[in-house]
CSV table of C-alpha atoms and ligand atoms in Angstrom, one decimal:
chain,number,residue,atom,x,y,z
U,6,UNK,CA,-13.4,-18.3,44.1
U,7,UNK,CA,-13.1,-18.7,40.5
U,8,UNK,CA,-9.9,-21.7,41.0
U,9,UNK,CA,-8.7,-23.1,43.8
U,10,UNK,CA,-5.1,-24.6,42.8
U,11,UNK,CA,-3.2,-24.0,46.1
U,12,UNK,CA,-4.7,-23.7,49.4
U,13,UNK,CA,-2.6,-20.3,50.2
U,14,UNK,CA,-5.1,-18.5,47.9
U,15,UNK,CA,-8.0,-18.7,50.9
U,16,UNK,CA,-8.2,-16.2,53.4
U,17,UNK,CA,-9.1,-17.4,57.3
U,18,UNK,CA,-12.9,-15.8,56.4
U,19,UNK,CA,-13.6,-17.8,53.3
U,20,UNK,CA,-12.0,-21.0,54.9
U,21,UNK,CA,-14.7,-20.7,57.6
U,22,UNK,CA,-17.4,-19.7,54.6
U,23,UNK,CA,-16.6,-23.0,53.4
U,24,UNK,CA,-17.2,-25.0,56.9
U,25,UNK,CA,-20.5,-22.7,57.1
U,26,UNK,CA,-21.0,-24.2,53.6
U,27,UNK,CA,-20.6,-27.6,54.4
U,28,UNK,CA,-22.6,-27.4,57.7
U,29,UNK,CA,-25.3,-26.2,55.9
U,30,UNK,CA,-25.2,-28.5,52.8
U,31,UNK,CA,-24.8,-31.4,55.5
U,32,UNK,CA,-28.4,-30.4,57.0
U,33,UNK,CA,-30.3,-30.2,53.4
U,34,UNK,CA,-31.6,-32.4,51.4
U,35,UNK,CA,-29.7,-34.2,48.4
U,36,UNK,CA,-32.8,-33.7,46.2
U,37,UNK,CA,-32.8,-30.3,47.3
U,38,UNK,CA,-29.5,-30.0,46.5
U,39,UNK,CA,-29.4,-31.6,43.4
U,40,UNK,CA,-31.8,-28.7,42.3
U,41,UNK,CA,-28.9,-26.1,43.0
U,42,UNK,CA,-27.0,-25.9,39.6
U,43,UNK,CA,-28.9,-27.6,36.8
U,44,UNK,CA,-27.0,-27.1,33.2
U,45,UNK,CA,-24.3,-26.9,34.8
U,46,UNK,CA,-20.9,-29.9,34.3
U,47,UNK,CA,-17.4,-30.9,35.6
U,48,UNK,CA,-15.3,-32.7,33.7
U,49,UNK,CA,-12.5,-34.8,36.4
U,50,UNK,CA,-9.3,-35.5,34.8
U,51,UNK,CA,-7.4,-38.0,36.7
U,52,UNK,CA,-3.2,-38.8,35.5
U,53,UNK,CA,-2.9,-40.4,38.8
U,54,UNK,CA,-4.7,-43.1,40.8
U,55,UNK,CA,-7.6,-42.0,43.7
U,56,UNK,CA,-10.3,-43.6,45.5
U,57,UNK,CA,-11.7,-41.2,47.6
U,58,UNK,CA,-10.8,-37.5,45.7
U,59,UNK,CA,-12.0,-39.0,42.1
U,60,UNK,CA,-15.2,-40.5,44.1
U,61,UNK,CA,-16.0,-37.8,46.1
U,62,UNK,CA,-15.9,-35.0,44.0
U,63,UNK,CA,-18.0,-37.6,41.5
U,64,UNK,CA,-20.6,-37.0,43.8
U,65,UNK,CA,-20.7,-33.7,44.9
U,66,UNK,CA,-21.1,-32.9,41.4
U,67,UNK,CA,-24.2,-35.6,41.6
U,68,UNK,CA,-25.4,-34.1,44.9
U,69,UNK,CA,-25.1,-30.5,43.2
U,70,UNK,CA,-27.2,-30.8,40.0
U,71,UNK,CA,-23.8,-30.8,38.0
U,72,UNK,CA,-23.0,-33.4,35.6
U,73,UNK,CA,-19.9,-34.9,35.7
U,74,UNK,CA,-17.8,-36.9,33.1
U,75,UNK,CA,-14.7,-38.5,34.8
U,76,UNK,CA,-12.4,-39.3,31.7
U,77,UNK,CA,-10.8,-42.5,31.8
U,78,UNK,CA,-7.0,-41.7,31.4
U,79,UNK,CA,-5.8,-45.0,30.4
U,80,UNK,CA,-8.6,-45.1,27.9
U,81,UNK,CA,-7.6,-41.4,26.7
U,82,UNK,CA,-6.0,-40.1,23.7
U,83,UNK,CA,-3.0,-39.2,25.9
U,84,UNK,CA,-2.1,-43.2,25.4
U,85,UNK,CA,-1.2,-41.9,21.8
U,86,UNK,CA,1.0,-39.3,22.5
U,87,UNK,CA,-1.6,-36.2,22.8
U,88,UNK,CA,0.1,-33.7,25.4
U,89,UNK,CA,-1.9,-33.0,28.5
U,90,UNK,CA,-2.2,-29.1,26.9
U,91,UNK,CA,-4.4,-30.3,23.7
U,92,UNK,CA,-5.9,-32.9,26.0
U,93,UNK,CA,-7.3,-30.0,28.1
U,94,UNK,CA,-8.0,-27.4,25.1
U,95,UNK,CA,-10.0,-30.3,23.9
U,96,UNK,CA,-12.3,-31.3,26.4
U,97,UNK,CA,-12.2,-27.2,27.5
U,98,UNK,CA,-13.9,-26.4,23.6
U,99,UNK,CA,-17.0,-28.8,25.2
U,100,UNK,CA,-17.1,-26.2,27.3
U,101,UNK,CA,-17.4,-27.3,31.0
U,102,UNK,CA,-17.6,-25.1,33.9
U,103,UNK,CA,-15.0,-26.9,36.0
U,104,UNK,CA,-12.2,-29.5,35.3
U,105,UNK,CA,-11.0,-30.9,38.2
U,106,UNK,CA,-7.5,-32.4,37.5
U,107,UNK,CA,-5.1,-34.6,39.5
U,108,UNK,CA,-2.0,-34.8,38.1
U,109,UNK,CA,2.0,-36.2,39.3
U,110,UNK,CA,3.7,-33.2,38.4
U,111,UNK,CA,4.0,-30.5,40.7
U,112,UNK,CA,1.8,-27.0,39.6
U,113,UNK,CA,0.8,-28.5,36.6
U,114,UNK,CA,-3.2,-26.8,37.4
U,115,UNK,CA,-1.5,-23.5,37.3
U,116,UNK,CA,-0.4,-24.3,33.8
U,117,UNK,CA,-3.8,-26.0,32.9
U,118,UNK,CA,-5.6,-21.8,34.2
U,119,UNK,CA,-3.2,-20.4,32.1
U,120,UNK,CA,-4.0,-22.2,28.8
U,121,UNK,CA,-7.9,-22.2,29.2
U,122,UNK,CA,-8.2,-18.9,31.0
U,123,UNK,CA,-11.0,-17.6,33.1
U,124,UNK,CA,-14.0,-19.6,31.3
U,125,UNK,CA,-13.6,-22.5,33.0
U,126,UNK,CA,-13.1,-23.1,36.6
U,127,UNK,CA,-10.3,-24.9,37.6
U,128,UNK,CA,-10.1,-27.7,40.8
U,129,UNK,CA,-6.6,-28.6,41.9
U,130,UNK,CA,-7.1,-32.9,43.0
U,131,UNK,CA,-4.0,-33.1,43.8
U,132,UNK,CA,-0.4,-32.2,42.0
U,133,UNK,CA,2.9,-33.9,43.1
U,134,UNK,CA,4.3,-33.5,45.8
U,135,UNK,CA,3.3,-29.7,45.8
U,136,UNK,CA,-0.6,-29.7,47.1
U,137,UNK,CA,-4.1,-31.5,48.0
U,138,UNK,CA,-5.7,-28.3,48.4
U,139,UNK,CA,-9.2,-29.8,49.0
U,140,UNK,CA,-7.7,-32.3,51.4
U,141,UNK,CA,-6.5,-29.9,53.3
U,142,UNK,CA,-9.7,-27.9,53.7
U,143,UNK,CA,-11.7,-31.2,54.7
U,144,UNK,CA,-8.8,-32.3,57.4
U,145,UNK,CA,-9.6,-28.4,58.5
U,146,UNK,CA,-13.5,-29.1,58.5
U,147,UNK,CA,-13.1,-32.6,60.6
U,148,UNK,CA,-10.4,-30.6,63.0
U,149,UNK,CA,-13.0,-27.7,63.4
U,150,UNK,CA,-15.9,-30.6,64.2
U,151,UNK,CA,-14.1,-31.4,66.7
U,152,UNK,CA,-12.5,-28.7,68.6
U,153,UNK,CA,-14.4,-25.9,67.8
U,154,UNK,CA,-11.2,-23.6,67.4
U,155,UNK,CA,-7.3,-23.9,66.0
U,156,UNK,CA,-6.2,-21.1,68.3
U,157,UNK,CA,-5.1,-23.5,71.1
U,158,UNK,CA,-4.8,-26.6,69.4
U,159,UNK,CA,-1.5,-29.0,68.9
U,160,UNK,CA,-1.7,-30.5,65.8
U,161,UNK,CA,1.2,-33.3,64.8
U,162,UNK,CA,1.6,-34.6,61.5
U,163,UNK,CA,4.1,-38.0,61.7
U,164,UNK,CA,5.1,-39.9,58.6
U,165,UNK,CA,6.6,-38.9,55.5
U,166,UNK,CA,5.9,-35.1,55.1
U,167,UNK,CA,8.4,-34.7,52.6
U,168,UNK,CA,6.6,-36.1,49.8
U,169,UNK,CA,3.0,-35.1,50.7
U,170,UNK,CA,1.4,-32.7,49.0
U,171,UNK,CA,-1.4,-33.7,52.1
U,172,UNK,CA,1.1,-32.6,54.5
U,173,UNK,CA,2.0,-29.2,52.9
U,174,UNK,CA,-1.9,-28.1,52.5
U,175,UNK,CA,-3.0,-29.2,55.9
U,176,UNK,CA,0.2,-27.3,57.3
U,177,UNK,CA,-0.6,-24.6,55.1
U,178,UNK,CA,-4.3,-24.4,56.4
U,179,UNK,CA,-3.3,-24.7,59.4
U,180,UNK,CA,-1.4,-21.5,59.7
U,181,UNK,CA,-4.0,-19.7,58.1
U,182,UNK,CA,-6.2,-20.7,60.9
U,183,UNK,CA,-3.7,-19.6,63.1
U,184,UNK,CA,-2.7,-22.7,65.2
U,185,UNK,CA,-1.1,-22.3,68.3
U,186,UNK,CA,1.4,-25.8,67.2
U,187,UNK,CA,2.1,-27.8,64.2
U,188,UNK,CA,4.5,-30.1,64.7
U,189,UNK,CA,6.2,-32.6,62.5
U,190,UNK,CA,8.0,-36.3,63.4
U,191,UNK,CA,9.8,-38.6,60.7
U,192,UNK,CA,13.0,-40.1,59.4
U,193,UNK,CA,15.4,-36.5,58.1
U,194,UNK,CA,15.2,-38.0,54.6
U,195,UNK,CA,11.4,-37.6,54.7
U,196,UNK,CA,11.3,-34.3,56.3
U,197,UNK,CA,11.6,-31.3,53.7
U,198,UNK,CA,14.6,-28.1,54.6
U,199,UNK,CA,12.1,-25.8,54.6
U,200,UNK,CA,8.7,-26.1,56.7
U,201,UNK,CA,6.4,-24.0,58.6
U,202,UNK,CA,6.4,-26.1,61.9
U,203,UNK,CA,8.0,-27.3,64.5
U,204,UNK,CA,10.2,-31.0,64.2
U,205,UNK,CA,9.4,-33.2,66.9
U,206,UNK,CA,12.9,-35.5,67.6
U,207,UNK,CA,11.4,-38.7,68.8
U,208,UNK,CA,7.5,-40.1,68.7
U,209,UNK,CA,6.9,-39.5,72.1
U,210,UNK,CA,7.8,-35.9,71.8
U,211,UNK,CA,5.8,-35.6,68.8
U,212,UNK,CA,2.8,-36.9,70.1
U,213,UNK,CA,3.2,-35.5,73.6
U,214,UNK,CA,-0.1,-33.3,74.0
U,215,UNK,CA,-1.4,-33.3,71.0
U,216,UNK,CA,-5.1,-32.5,70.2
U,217,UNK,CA,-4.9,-33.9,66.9
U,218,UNK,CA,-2.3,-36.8,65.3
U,219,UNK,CA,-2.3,-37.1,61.3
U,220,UNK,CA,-0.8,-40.0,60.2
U,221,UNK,CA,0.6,-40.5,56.9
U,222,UNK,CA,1.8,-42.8,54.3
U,223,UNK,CA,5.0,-43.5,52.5
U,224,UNK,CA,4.6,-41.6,49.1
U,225,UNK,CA,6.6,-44.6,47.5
U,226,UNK,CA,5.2,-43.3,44.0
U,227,UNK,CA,7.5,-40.3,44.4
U,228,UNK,CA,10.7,-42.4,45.7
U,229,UNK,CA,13.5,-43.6,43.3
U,230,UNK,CA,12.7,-46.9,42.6
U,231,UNK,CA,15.6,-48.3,44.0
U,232,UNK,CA,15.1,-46.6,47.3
U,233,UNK,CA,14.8,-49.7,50.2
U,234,UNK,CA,12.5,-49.1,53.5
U,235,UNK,CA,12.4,-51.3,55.9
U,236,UNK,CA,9.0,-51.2,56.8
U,237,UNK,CA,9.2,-53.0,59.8
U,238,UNK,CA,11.6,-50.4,61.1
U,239,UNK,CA,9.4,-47.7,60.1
U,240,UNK,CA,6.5,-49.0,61.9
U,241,UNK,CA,8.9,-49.4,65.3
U,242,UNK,CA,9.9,-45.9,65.0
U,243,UNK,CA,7.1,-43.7,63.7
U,244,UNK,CA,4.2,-45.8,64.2
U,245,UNK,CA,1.3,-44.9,65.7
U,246,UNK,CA,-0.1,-47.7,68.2
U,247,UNK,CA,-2.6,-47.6,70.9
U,248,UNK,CA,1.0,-47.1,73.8
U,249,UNK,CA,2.0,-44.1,72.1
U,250,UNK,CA,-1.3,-42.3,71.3
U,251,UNK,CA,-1.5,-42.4,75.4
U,252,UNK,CA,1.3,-39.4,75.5
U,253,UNK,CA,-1.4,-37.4,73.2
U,254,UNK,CA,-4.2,-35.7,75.1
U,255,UNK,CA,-7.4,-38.3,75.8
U,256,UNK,CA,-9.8,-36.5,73.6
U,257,UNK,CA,-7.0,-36.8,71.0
U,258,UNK,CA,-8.6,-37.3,67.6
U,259,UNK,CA,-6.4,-39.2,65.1
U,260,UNK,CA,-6.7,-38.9,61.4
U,261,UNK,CA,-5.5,-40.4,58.2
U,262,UNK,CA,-5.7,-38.6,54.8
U,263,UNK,CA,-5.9,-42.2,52.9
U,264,UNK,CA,-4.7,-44.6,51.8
U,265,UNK,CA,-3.7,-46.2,54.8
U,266,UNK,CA,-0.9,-48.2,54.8
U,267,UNK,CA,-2.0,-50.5,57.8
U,268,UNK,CA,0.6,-52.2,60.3
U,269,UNK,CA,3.1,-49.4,58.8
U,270,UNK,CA,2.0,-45.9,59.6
U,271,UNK,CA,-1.1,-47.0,62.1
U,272,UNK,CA,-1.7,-50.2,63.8
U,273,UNK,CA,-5.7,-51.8,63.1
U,274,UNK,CA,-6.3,-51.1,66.8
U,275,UNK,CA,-5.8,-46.9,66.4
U,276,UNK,CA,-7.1,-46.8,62.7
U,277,UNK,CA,-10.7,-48.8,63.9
U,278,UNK,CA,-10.4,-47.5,67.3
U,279,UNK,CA,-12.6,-44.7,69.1
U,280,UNK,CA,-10.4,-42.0,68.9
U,281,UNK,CA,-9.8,-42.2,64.6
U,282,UNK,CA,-11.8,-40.1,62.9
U,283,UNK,CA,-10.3,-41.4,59.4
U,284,UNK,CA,-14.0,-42.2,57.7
U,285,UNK,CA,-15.6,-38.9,58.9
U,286,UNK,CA,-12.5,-37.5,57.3
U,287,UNK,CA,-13.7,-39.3,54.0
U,288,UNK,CA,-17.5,-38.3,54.7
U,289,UNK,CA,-16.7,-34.7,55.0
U,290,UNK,CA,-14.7,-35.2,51.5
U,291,UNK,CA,-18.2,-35.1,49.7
U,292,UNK,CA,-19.7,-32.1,51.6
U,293,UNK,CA,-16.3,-30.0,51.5
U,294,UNK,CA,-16.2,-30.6,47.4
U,295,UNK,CA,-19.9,-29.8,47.0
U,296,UNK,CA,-19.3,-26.5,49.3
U,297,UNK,CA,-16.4,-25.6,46.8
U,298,UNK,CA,-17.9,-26.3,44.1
U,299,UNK,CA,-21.2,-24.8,44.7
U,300,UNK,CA,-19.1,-21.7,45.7
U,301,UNK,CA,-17.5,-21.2,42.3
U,302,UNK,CA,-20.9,-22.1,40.5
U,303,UNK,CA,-22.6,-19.5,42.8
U,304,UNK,CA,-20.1,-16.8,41.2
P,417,CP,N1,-6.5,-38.7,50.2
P,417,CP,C1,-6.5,-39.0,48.9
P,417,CP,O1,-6.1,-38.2,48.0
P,417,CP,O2,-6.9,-40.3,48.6
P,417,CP,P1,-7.0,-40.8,47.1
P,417,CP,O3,-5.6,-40.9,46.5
P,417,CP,O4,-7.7,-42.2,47.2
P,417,CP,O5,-7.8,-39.9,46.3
């Protein structure tokens, strides 16, 4: 794996490489660990606000031996006018092995392999609406804790799907693993024309036997700014409480890529209750980037 920009580009075999990965990074040592790639560096390149992505993939690089320079964005030179391509050519002649970029506009990694070539390994964090490629591989991992298998598993994803670049690499994922169900609930607007899975036409539909319930937020970040929810209504309609998780199957695991939008997309009881698995979700971040990672380095 020299890039990984878009989730599509893993085969079934490597996806499960990478859980065998993280399984076995989870059982080792992180001073043994951080003796794995010494010399080596990242360099994370954020346009876009994160918590968990920026931080995890901070230390997986930590975990890994590789040091990692996370360059402030606000503080950068793109503040006086430099185009993310010199911005990139720049920080590419300081010659990193990996830049791992997050960025609002939709394949703009693609563009970023292009201009630097096949040097430099490129991480896709997150681009638009288009795709959270590493996301979608730790969702995967947390799913395959759980259930062992996707062959007979019912997985719904409820929320705004149209504007999650979440949504379209867990769904991609998910057919690669060959699911036997995805299913999808939300208002039309937020529901994109063309989708691999099944639309649910009410929550209780949606949620009726599913092994596994992702929640997600309103992307307001990619909404016109002028574009009114009522988020009281939203909550009433595709909220996920602890009444309506009972139509889901008891060993039902509920996730939550983050950041939750609490009392909106999840009440406190289901995101805190027994059956979310939203923080191991956030563990397996760490040990799904170092597996990635440490994959490309091992090339
Ligand atoms: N899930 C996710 O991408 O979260 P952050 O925006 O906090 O990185």
């Amino acid at each position: 794996m020299k890039h990984l920009t878009d989730i599509k580009s893993l085969s079934k075999t490597a996806i499960l490489e990478l859980f065998g990965s993280a399984e076995k990074i989870s059982a080792s040592n992180i001073t043994t660990t951080k003796e794995w790639h010494p010399g080596k560096s990242a360099i994370a390149l954020f346009f876009e606000n994160s918590t968990r992505t920026l931080a995890s993939f901070q230390l997986a690089c930590q975990r890994l031996g590789v040091d990692v320079t996370a360059l402030n964005v606000a503080n950068s030179s793109t503040q006086k006018g430099e185009t993310i391509k010199d911005t990139v050519l720049t920080l590419n002649a300081m010659q990193p092995d990996i830049f791992i970029v997050r960025h609002h506009e939709n394949h703009s990694q693609d563009k970023i392999v292009d201009w630097i070539g096949q040097d430099t390994s490129v991480i896709n964090a997150g681009d638009g609406s288009n795709q959270h490629p590493t996301q979608g591989l730790l969702d995967l991992f947390t799913i395959w804790q759980h259930k062992q298998q996707f062959s007979d598993l019912n997985v719904t994803i409820i929320g705004d799907i149209k504007h999650s670049r979440v949504a379209n690499s867990l769904i991609d994922g998910l057919k690669i693993m060959q699911t036997k169900e995805v299913v999808v609930y939300g208002p039309d607007a937020f529901i994109p024309e063309h989708l691999n899975a099944q639309q649910a036409s009410n929550m209780d539909s949606a949620l009726l036997d599913a092994d596994v319930v992702v929640m997600l937020r309103i992307q307001k970040e990619r909404l016109p700014k002028d574009f009114n929810i009522d988020f009281n209504q939203w909550h009433l309609h595709y909220g996920l409480n602890t009444e309506n998780l009972k139509a889901a199957k008891p060993d039902a695991i509920v996730m939550h890529p983050g950041p939750m939008n609490r009392g909106i997309e999840i009440t406190d009881e289901v995101a805190d209750g027994k059956q979310s698995v939203i923080l191991q979700q956030v563990k397996n971040g760490v040990l799904m980037r170092q597996a990635i990672i440490n994959r490309m380095l091992e090339l």
